[in-house]
């Protein structure tokens, strides 16, 4: 049995705070698990994209970001920069 997680490869600073986009990181982690579950059903990782707004982000009033999932690679970007990038990986449950 496997659990799918997000393996971060690139992280840039959020323009509104002095560190990484923590809500974005949590979003990609949850998305990775869902994409992995879909892969178990279909045999291939779905390609998807969309926008997400973190209304509870303390750095912005309304942070609108674009996300993309392609061949197991995930990316979260703002208007002018990629904030987080990585891939979906399977981890065996013990």
mmCIF file of N, CA, C and O in Angstrom:
data_model
loop_
_atom_site.group_PDB
_atom_site.id
_atom_site.type_symbol
_atom_site.label_atom_id
_atom_site.label_comp_id
_atom_site.label_asym_id
_atom_site.label_seq_id
_atom_site.Cartn_x
_atom_site.Cartn_y
_atom_site.Cartn_z
ATOM 1 N N UNK A 1 0.845 -1.171 0.000
ATOM 2 C CA UNK A 1 0.000 0.000 0.000
ATOM 3 C C UNK A 1 0.893 1.238 0.000
ATOM 4 O O UNK A 1 1.905 1.281 0.677
ATOM 5 N N UNK A 2 0.497 2.248 -0.776
ATOM 6 C CA UNK A 2 1.286 3.461 -0.907
ATOM 7 C C UNK A 2 0.499 4.694 -0.488
ATOM 8 O O UNK A 2 -0.717 4.756 -0.615
ATOM 9 N N UNK A 3 1.240 5.662 -0.013
ATOM 10 C CA UNK A 3 0.733 7.001 0.263
ATOM 11 C C UNK A 3 1.528 7.928 -0.654
ATOM 12 O O UNK A 3 2.737 7.772 -0.788
ATOM 13 N N UNK A 4 0.879 8.862 -1.291
ATOM 14 C CA UNK A 4 1.567 9.757 -2.211
ATOM 15 C C UNK A 4 1.825 11.091 -1.526
ATOM 16 O O UNK A 4 0.981 11.612 -0.807
ATOM 17 N N UNK A 5 3.009 11.620 -1.774
ATOM 18 C CA UNK A 5 3.409 12.862 -1.137
ATOM 19 C C UNK A 5 4.094 13.775 -2.148
ATOM 20 O O UNK A 5 4.405 13.363 -3.264
ATOM 21 N N UNK A 6 4.320 15.004 -1.746
ATOM 22 C CA UNK A 6 4.952 16.009 -2.593
ATOM 23 C C UNK A 6 6.428 16.093 -2.241
ATOM 24 O O UNK A 6 6.792 16.322 -1.092
ATOM 25 N N UNK A 7 7.295 15.900 -3.227
ATOM 26 C CA UNK A 7 8.740 16.000 -3.053
ATOM 27 C C UNK A 7 9.183 17.338 -3.642
ATOM 28 O O UNK A 7 9.234 17.504 -4.860
ATOM 29 N N UNK A 8 9.475 18.294 -2.797
ATOM 30 C CA UNK A 8 9.827 19.656 -3.194
ATOM 31 C C UNK A 8 11.212 19.684 -3.828
ATOM 32 O O UNK A 8 12.172 19.171 -3.272
ATOM 33 N N UNK A 9 11.308 20.305 -5.020
ATOM 34 C CA UNK A 9 12.600 20.447 -5.686
ATOM 35 C C UNK A 9 13.019 21.912 -5.820
ATOM 36 O O UNK A 9 14.199 22.206 -5.871
ATOM 37 N N UNK A 10 12.050 22.829 -5.904
ATOM 38 C CA UNK A 10 12.337 24.256 -6.034
ATOM 39 C C UNK A 10 11.407 25.046 -5.133
ATOM 40 O O UNK A 10 10.202 24.797 -5.114
ATOM 41 N N UNK A 11 11.976 25.980 -4.403
ATOM 42 C CA UNK A 11 11.184 26.826 -3.519
ATOM 43 C C UNK A 11 11.747 28.241 -3.564
ATOM 44 O O UNK A 11 12.926 28.448 -3.300
ATOM 45 N N UNK A 12 10.907 29.212 -3.942
ATOM 46 C CA UNK A 12 11.319 30.608 -3.915
ATOM 47 C C UNK A 12 10.482 31.348 -2.883
ATOM 48 O O UNK A 12 9.435 30.871 -2.455
ATOM 49 N N UNK A 13 10.947 32.487 -2.503
ATOM 50 C CA UNK A 13 10.310 33.283 -1.465
ATOM 51 C C UNK A 13 9.017 33.905 -1.955
ATOM 52 O O UNK A 13 8.925 34.403 -3.064
ATOM 53 N N UNK A 14 8.006 33.869 -1.107
ATOM 54 C CA UNK A 14 6.747 34.552 -1.373
ATOM 55 C C UNK A 14 7.033 36.057 -1.387
ATOM 56 O O UNK A 14 7.766 36.560 -0.531
ATOM 57 N N UNK A 15 6.460 36.784 -2.340
ATOM 58 C CA UNK A 15 6.715 38.220 -2.446
ATOM 59 C C UNK A 15 6.099 38.999 -1.283
ATOM 60 O O UNK A 15 6.509 40.112 -0.989
ATOM 61 N N UNK A 16 5.140 38.420 -0.579
ATOM 62 C CA UNK A 16 4.458 39.117 0.508
ATOM 63 C C UNK A 16 4.994 38.769 1.899
ATOM 64 O O UNK A 16 4.619 39.391 2.866
ATOM 65 N N UNK A 17 5.851 37.760 1.967
ATOM 66 C CA UNK A 17 6.428 37.393 3.261
ATOM 67 C C UNK A 17 7.885 37.012 3.065
ATOM 68 O O UNK A 17 8.344 36.881 1.948
ATOM 69 N N UNK A 18 8.596 36.804 4.107
ATOM 70 C CA UNK A 18 10.036 36.566 3.989
ATOM 71 C C UNK A 18 10.405 35.088 3.890
ATOM 72 O O UNK A 18 11.556 34.738 4.052
ATOM 73 N N UNK A 19 9.454 34.228 3.632
ATOM 74 C CA UNK A 19 9.745 32.805 3.552
ATOM 75 C C UNK A 19 8.927 32.125 2.476
ATOM 76 O O UNK A 19 8.314 32.777 1.639
ATOM 77 N N UNK A 20 8.911 30.807 2.514
ATOM 78 C CA UNK A 20 8.152 30.046 1.508
ATOM 79 C C UNK A 20 6.646 30.212 1.702
ATOM 80 O O UNK A 20 6.183 30.596 2.771
ATOM 81 N N UNK A 21 5.899 29.897 0.674
ATOM 82 C CA UNK A 21 4.431 29.921 0.730
ATOM 83 C C UNK A 21 3.978 28.640 1.437
ATOM 84 O O UNK A 21 3.874 27.579 0.821
ATOM 85 N N UNK A 22 3.747 28.730 2.730
ATOM 86 C CA UNK A 22 3.404 27.542 3.513
ATOM 87 C C UNK A 22 2.030 26.990 3.159
ATOM 88 O O UNK A 22 1.839 25.775 3.125
ATOM 89 N N UNK A 23 1.072 27.857 2.876
ATOM 90 C CA UNK A 23 -0.247 27.364 2.475
ATOM 91 C C UNK A 23 -0.158 26.684 1.112
ATOM 92 O O UNK A 23 -0.827 25.684 0.872
ATOM 93 N N UNK A 24 0.676 27.204 0.233
ATOM 94 C CA UNK A 24 0.888 26.576 -1.066
ATOM 95 C C UNK A 24 1.524 25.207 -0.926
ATOM 96 O O UNK A 24 1.162 24.263 -1.625
ATOM 97 N N UNK A 25 2.460 25.087 -0.007
ATOM 98 C CA UNK A 25 3.113 23.805 0.245
ATOM 99 C C UNK A 25 2.103 22.779 0.756
ATOM 100 O O UNK A 25 2.077 21.632 0.306
ATOM 101 N N UNK A 26 1.244 23.189 1.665
ATOM 102 C CA UNK A 26 0.206 22.286 2.168
ATOM 103 C C UNK A 26 -0.771 21.899 1.057
ATOM 104 O O UNK A 26 -1.176 20.743 0.940
ATOM 105 N N UNK A 27 -1.129 22.859 0.213
ATOM 106 C CA UNK A 27 -2.026 22.589 -0.911
ATOM 107 C C UNK A 27 -1.425 21.539 -1.847
ATOM 108 O O UNK A 27 -2.097 20.577 -2.234
ATOM 109 N N UNK A 28 -0.151 21.706 -2.215
ATOM 110 C CA UNK A 28 0.495 20.746 -3.125
ATOM 111 C C UNK A 28 0.637 19.375 -2.483
ATOM 112 O O UNK A 28 0.545 18.351 -3.166
ATOM 113 N N UNK A 29 0.841 19.332 -1.181
ATOM 114 C CA UNK A 29 0.911 18.053 -0.486
ATOM 115 C C UNK A 29 -0.427 17.310 -0.593
ATOM 116 O O UNK A 29 -0.474 16.129 -0.913
ATOM 117 N N UNK A 30 -1.503 18.023 -0.328
ATOM 118 C CA UNK A 30 -2.833 17.399 -0.422
ATOM 119 C C UNK A 30 -3.172 17.014 -1.864
ATOM 120 O O UNK A 30 -3.738 15.955 -2.115
ATOM 121 N N UNK A 31 -2.790 17.867 -2.804
ATOM 122 C CA UNK A 31 -3.031 17.579 -4.218
ATOM 123 C C UNK A 31 -2.244 16.341 -4.652
ATOM 124 O O UNK A 31 -2.750 15.514 -5.403
ATOM 125 N N UNK A 32 -1.036 16.190 -4.154
ATOM 126 C CA UNK A 32 -0.207 15.031 -4.502
ATOM 127 C C UNK A 32 -0.872 13.729 -4.092
ATOM 128 O O UNK A 32 -0.865 12.751 -4.843
ATOM 129 N N UNK A 33 -1.435 13.713 -2.917
ATOM 130 C CA UNK A 33 -2.102 12.499 -2.447
ATOM 131 C C UNK A 33 -3.299 12.165 -3.341
ATOM 132 O O UNK A 33 -3.515 11.006 -3.698
ATOM 133 N N UNK A 34 -4.057 13.173 -3.739
ATOM 134 C CA UNK A 34 -5.209 12.946 -4.623
ATOM 135 C C UNK A 34 -4.782 12.494 -6.009
ATOM 136 O O UNK A 34 -5.390 11.600 -6.593
ATOM 137 N N UNK A 35 -3.734 13.106 -6.545
ATOM 138 C CA UNK A 35 -3.243 12.703 -7.865
ATOM 139 C C UNK A 35 -2.708 11.273 -7.837
ATOM 140 O O UNK A 35 -2.903 10.508 -8.778
ATOM 141 N N UNK A 36 -2.049 10.917 -6.759
ATOM 142 C CA UNK A 36 -1.552 9.545 -6.616
ATOM 143 C C UNK A 36 -2.691 8.544 -6.547
ATOM 144 O O UNK A 36 -2.622 7.463 -7.140
ATOM 145 N N UNK A 37 -3.765 8.900 -5.842
ATOM 146 C CA UNK A 37 -4.930 8.015 -5.763
ATOM 147 C C UNK A 37 -5.569 7.856 -7.145
ATOM 148 O O UNK A 37 -5.984 6.754 -7.523
ATOM 149 N N UNK A 38 -5.619 8.936 -7.911
ATOM 150 C CA UNK A 38 -6.159 8.863 -9.272
ATOM 151 C C UNK A 38 -5.277 7.973 -10.146
ATOM 152 O O UNK A 38 -5.783 7.203 -10.967
ATOM 153 N N UNK A 39 -3.976 8.054 -9.949
ATOM 154 C CA UNK A 39 -3.056 7.221 -10.728
ATOM 155 C C UNK A 39 -3.287 5.742 -10.449
ATOM 156 O O UNK A 39 -3.203 4.909 -11.352
ATOM 157 N N UNK A 40 -3.587 5.404 -9.192
ATOM 158 C CA UNK A 40 -3.863 4.011 -8.854
ATOM 159 C C UNK A 40 -5.080 3.503 -9.626
ATOM 160 O O UNK A 40 -5.134 2.339 -10.007
ATOM 161 N N UNK A 41 -6.055 4.363 -9.859
ATOM 162 C CA UNK A 41 -7.276 3.941 -10.555
ATOM 163 C C UNK A 41 -7.099 3.882 -12.068
ATOM 164 O O UNK A 41 -7.677 3.027 -12.725
ATOM 165 N N UNK A 42 -6.312 4.808 -12.637
ATOM 166 C CA UNK A 42 -6.224 4.933 -14.092
ATOM 167 C C UNK A 42 -4.932 4.404 -14.689
ATOM 168 O O UNK A 42 -4.864 4.168 -15.893
ATOM 169 N N UNK A 43 -3.894 4.274 -13.878
ATOM 170 C CA UNK A 43 -2.606 3.826 -14.384
ATOM 171 C C UNK A 43 -1.696 4.956 -14.846
ATOM 172 O O UNK A 43 -0.516 4.740 -15.087
ATOM 173 N N UNK A 44 -2.233 6.163 -15.002
ATOM 174 C CA UNK A 44 -1.417 7.314 -15.390
ATOM 175 C C UNK A 44 -1.753 8.496 -14.484
ATOM 176 O O UNK A 44 -2.863 8.616 -13.970
ATOM 177 N N UNK A 45 -0.783 9.362 -14.318
ATOM 178 C CA UNK A 45 -0.973 10.559 -13.512
ATOM 179 C C UNK A 45 -1.751 11.580 -14.345
ATOM 180 O O UNK A 45 -1.382 11.865 -15.478
ATOM 181 N N UNK A 46 -2.837 12.128 -13.816
ATOM 182 C CA UNK A 46 -3.614 13.099 -14.584
ATOM 183 C C UNK A 46 -2.846 14.408 -14.791
ATOM 184 O O UNK A 46 -2.059 14.811 -13.941
ATOM 185 N N UNK A 47 -3.080 15.036 -15.929
ATOM 186 C CA UNK A 47 -2.575 16.380 -16.194
ATOM 187 C C UNK A 47 -3.717 17.349 -15.928
ATOM 188 O O UNK A 47 -4.797 17.206 -16.501
ATOM 189 N N UNK A 48 -3.464 18.316 -15.059
ATOM 190 C CA UNK A 48 -4.503 19.264 -14.658
ATOM 191 C C UNK A 48 -3.865 20.612 -14.376
ATOM 192 O O UNK A 48 -2.667 20.691 -14.111
ATOM 193 N N UNK A 49 -4.680 21.659 -14.401
ATOM 194 C CA UNK A 49 -4.205 22.960 -13.949
ATOM 195 C C UNK A 49 -5.386 23.766 -13.449
ATOM 196 O O UNK A 49 -6.540 23.406 -13.668
ATOM 197 N N UNK A 50 -5.084 24.827 -12.743
ATOM 198 C CA UNK A 50 -6.146 25.670 -12.216
ATOM 199 C C UNK A 50 -5.598 26.828 -11.413
ATOM 200 O O UNK A 50 -4.396 27.080 -11.391
ATOM 201 N N UNK A 51 -6.503 27.518 -10.758
ATOM 202 C CA UNK A 51 -6.145 28.619 -9.873
ATOM 203 C C UNK A 51 -6.631 28.304 -8.477
ATOM 204 O O UNK A 51 -7.635 27.626 -8.302
ATOM 205 N N UNK A 52 -5.916 28.806 -7.500
ATOM 206 C CA UNK A 52 -6.293 28.616 -6.113
ATOM 207 C C UNK A 52 -6.141 29.947 -5.390
ATOM 208 O O UNK A 52 -5.244 30.728 -5.690
ATOM 209 N N UNK A 53 -7.071 30.225 -4.482
ATOM 210 C CA UNK A 53 -7.029 31.427 -3.660
ATOM 211 C C UNK A 53 -6.949 30.998 -2.204
ATOM 212 O O UNK A 53 -7.794 30.241 -1.728
ATOM 213 N N UNK A 54 -5.948 31.471 -1.508
ATOM 214 C CA UNK A 54 -5.785 31.173 -0.088
ATOM 215 C C UNK A 54 -6.339 32.344 0.720
ATOM 216 O O UNK A 54 -5.636 33.301 1.017
ATOM 217 N N UNK A 55 -7.588 32.264 1.066
ATOM 218 C CA UNK A 55 -8.229 33.365 1.793
ATOM 219 C C UNK A 55 -7.726 33.473 3.224
ATOM 220 O O UNK A 55 -7.870 34.524 3.838
ATOM 221 N N UNK A 56 -7.115 32.426 3.752
ATOM 222 C CA UNK A 56 -6.603 32.462 5.117
ATOM 223 C C UNK A 56 -5.117 32.815 5.180
ATOM 224 O O UNK A 56 -4.520 32.785 6.253
ATOM 225 N N UNK A 57 -4.542 33.190 4.059
ATOM 226 C CA UNK A 57 -3.133 33.572 4.030
ATOM 227 C C UNK A 57 -2.973 34.913 4.746
ATOM 228 O O UNK A 57 -3.621 35.890 4.387
ATOM 229 N N UNK A 58 -2.094 34.946 5.736
ATOM 230 C CA UNK A 58 -1.900 36.168 6.516
ATOM 231 C C UNK A 58 -1.005 37.174 5.795
ATOM 232 O O UNK A 58 -0.918 38.318 6.196
ATOM 233 N N UNK A 59 -0.352 36.761 4.720
ATOM 234 C CA UNK A 59 0.526 37.659 3.980
ATOM 235 C C UNK A 59 -0.238 38.527 2.978
ATOM 236 O O UNK A 59 0.203 39.608 2.636
ATOM 237 N N UNK A 60 -1.379 38.048 2.524
ATOM 238 C CA UNK A 60 -2.162 38.767 1.511
ATOM 239 C C UNK A 60 -3.633 38.732 1.906
ATOM 240 O O UNK A 60 -4.070 37.847 2.631
ATOM 241 N N UNK A 61 -4.378 39.672 1.388
ATOM 242 C CA UNK A 61 -5.828 39.616 1.595
ATOM 243 C C UNK A 61 -6.410 38.439 0.814
ATOM 244 O O UNK A 61 -7.142 37.638 1.345
ATOM 245 N N UNK A 62 -6.083 38.365 -0.457
ATOM 246 C CA UNK A 62 -6.526 37.261 -1.315
ATOM 247 C C UNK A 62 -5.382 36.924 -2.268
ATOM 248 O O UNK A 62 -5.087 37.673 -3.172
ATOM 249 N N UNK A 63 -4.777 35.799 -2.042
ATOM 250 C CA UNK A 63 -3.625 35.367 -2.826
ATOM 251 C C UNK A 63 -4.115 34.414 -3.917
ATOM 252 O O UNK A 63 -4.532 33.300 -3.627
ATOM 253 N N UNK A 64 -4.066 34.843 -5.168
ATOM 254 C CA UNK A 64 -4.495 34.006 -6.293
ATOM 255 C C UNK A 64 -3.253 33.458 -6.988
ATOM 256 O O UNK A 64 -2.413 34.211 -7.457
ATOM 257 N N UNK A 65 -3.150 32.142 -7.009
ATOM 258 C CA UNK A 65 -1.997 31.474 -7.600
ATOM 259 C C UNK A 65 -2.447 30.473 -8.651
ATOM 260 O O UNK A 65 -3.554 29.945 -8.592
ATOM 261 N N UNK A 66 -1.580 30.204 -9.600
ATOM 262 C CA UNK A 66 -1.833 29.209 -10.641
ATOM 263 C C UNK A 66 -1.075 27.935 -10.292
ATOM 264 O O UNK A 66 0.085 27.995 -9.890
ATOM 265 N N UNK A 67 -1.743 26.791 -10.450
ATOM 266 C CA UNK A 67 -1.082 25.515 -10.214
ATOM 267 C C UNK A 67 -1.204 24.656 -11.462
ATOM 268 O O UNK A 67 -2.120 24.828 -12.266
ATOM 269 N N UNK A 68 -0.236 23.738 -11.609
ATOM 270 C CA UNK A 68 -0.229 22.857 -12.777
ATOM 271 C C UNK A 68 0.355 21.506 -12.373
ATOM 272 O O UNK A 68 1.359 21.439 -11.668
ATOM 273 N N UNK A 69 -0.299 20.453 -12.814
ATOM 274 C CA UNK A 69 0.177 19.081 -12.610
ATOM 275 C C UNK A 69 0.339 18.440 -13.980
ATOM 276 O O UNK A 69 -0.627 18.331 -14.733
ATOM 277 N N UNK A 70 1.568 18.060 -14.317
ATOM 278 C CA UNK A 70 1.863 17.447 -15.606
ATOM 279 C C UNK A 70 2.814 16.287 -15.390
ATOM 280 O O UNK A 70 3.922 16.487 -14.873
ATOM 281 N N UNK A 71 2.375 15.081 -15.759
ATOM 282 C CA UNK A 71 3.207 13.872 -15.674
ATOM 283 C C UNK A 71 3.838 13.691 -14.293
ATOM 284 O O UNK A 71 4.994 13.331 -14.164
ATOM 285 N N UNK A 72 3.069 13.979 -13.256
ATOM 286 C CA UNK A 72 3.555 13.799 -11.902
ATOM 287 C C UNK A 72 4.397 14.942 -11.365
ATOM 288 O O UNK A 72 4.859 14.900 -10.237
ATOM 289 N N UNK A 73 4.602 15.980 -12.160
ATOM 290 C CA UNK A 73 5.322 17.174 -11.722
ATOM 291 C C UNK A 73 4.295 18.230 -11.326
ATOM 292 O O UNK A 73 3.290 18.422 -12.016
ATOM 293 N N UNK A 74 4.534 18.918 -10.209
ATOM 294 C CA UNK A 74 3.624 19.952 -9.722
ATOM 295 C C UNK A 74 4.328 21.288 -9.635
ATOM 296 O O UNK A 74 5.515 21.350 -9.312
ATOM 297 N N UNK A 75 3.555 22.349 -9.908
ATOM 298 C CA UNK A 75 4.101 23.695 -9.852
ATOM 299 C C UNK A 75 3.035 24.647 -9.334
ATOM 300 O O UNK A 75 1.870 24.536 -9.692
ATOM 301 N N UNK A 76 3.447 25.577 -8.487
ATOM 302 C CA UNK A 76 2.574 26.629 -7.982
ATOM 303 C C UNK A 76 3.269 27.946 -8.263
ATOM 304 O O UNK A 76 4.422 28.136 -7.862
ATOM 305 N N UNK A 77 2.588 28.842 -8.968
ATOM 306 C CA UNK A 77 3.222 30.083 -9.400
ATOM 307 C C UNK A 77 2.329 31.284 -9.146
ATOM 308 O O UNK A 77 1.100 31.191 -9.216
ATOM 309 N N UNK A 78 2.976 32.410 -8.873
ATOM 310 C CA UNK A 78 2.290 33.685 -8.785
ATOM 311 C C UNK A 78 2.302 34.345 -10.151
ATOM 312 O O UNK A 78 2.619 33.712 -11.162
ATOM 313 N N UNK A 79 2.013 35.613 -10.172
ATOM 314 C CA UNK A 79 1.951 36.338 -11.442
ATOM 315 C C UNK A 79 3.285 36.370 -12.172
ATOM 316 O O UNK A 79 3.330 36.296 -13.397
ATOM 317 N N UNK A 80 4.388 36.444 -11.433
ATOM 318 C CA UNK A 80 5.683 36.624 -12.087
ATOM 319 C C UNK A 80 6.779 35.647 -11.652
ATOM 320 O O UNK A 80 7.915 35.786 -12.067
ATOM 321 N N UNK A 81 6.431 34.669 -10.804
ATOM 322 C CA UNK A 81 7.462 33.712 -10.390
ATOM 323 C C UNK A 81 6.865 32.385 -9.950
ATOM 324 O O UNK A 81 5.744 32.324 -9.479
ATOM 325 N N UNK A 82 7.649 31.331 -10.122
ATOM 326 C CA UNK A 82 7.289 30.018 -9.608
ATOM 327 C C UNK A 82 7.645 30.004 -8.127
ATOM 328 O O UNK A 82 8.776 30.296 -7.754
ATOM 329 N N UNK A 83 6.667 29.690 -7.283
ATOM 330 C CA UNK A 83 6.902 29.644 -5.843
ATOM 331 C C UNK A 83 7.388 28.279 -5.386
ATOM 332 O O UNK A 83 8.324 28.168 -4.603
ATOM 333 N N UNK A 84 6.707 27.230 -5.861
ATOM 334 C CA UNK A 84 7.023 25.867 -5.443
ATOM 335 C C UNK A 84 6.977 24.945 -6.653
ATOM 336 O O UNK A 84 6.102 25.090 -7.511
ATOM 337 N N UNK A 85 7.897 23.999 -6.677
ATOM 338 C CA UNK A 85 7.936 23.031 -7.765
ATOM 339 C C UNK A 85 8.430 21.715 -7.200
ATOM 340 O O UNK A 85 9.266 21.698 -6.290
ATOM 341 N N UNK A 86 7.895 20.625 -7.718
ATOM 342 C CA UNK A 86 8.320 19.313 -7.254
ATOM 343 C C UNK A 86 7.581 18.219 -7.984
ATOM 344 O O UNK A 86 7.005 18.436 -9.035
ATOM 345 N N UNK A 87 7.569 17.041 -7.369
ATOM 346 C CA UNK A 87 6.934 15.899 -8.028
ATOM 347 C C UNK A 87 6.165 15.059 -7.008
ATOM 348 O O UNK A 87 6.454 15.088 -5.810
ATOM 349 N N UNK A 88 5.238 14.302 -7.547
ATOM 350 C CA UNK A 88 4.454 13.369 -6.736
ATOM 351 C C UNK A 88 5.251 12.079 -6.613
ATOM 352 O O UNK A 88 5.701 11.525 -7.615
ATOM 353 N N UNK A 89 5.458 11.611 -5.377
ATOM 354 C CA UNK A 89 6.199 10.381 -5.155
ATOM 355 C C UNK A 89 5.395 9.436 -4.261
ATOM 356 O O UNK A 89 4.639 9.886 -3.408
ATOM 357 N N UNK A 90 5.564 8.159 -4.512
ATOM 358 C CA UNK A 90 4.879 7.150 -3.712
ATOM 359 C C UNK A 90 5.771 6.753 -2.547
ATOM 360 O O UNK A 90 6.968 6.537 -2.701
ATOM 361 N N UNK A 91 5.171 6.651 -1.375
ATOM 362 C CA UNK A 91 5.871 6.166 -0.195
ATOM 363 C C UNK A 91 5.111 4.971 0.344
ATOM 364 O O UNK A 91 3.900 5.032 0.524
ATOM 365 N N UNK A 92 5.822 3.891 0.588
ATOM 366 C CA UNK A 92 5.195 2.690 1.117
ATOM 367 C C UNK A 92 4.774 2.917 2.555
ATOM 368 O O UNK A 92 5.524 3.471 3.361
ATOM 369 N N UNK A 93 3.544 2.523 2.871
ATOM 370 C CA UNK A 93 3.050 2.589 4.256
ATOM 371 C C UNK A 93 3.561 1.378 5.000
ATOM 372 O O UNK A 93 3.592 0.276 4.482
ATOM 373 N N UNK A 94 3.942 1.608 6.243
ATOM 374 C CA UNK A 94 4.468 0.490 7.032
ATOM 375 C C UNK A 94 3.527 0.126 8.130
ATOM 376 O O UNK A 94 2.763 0.820 8.633
#
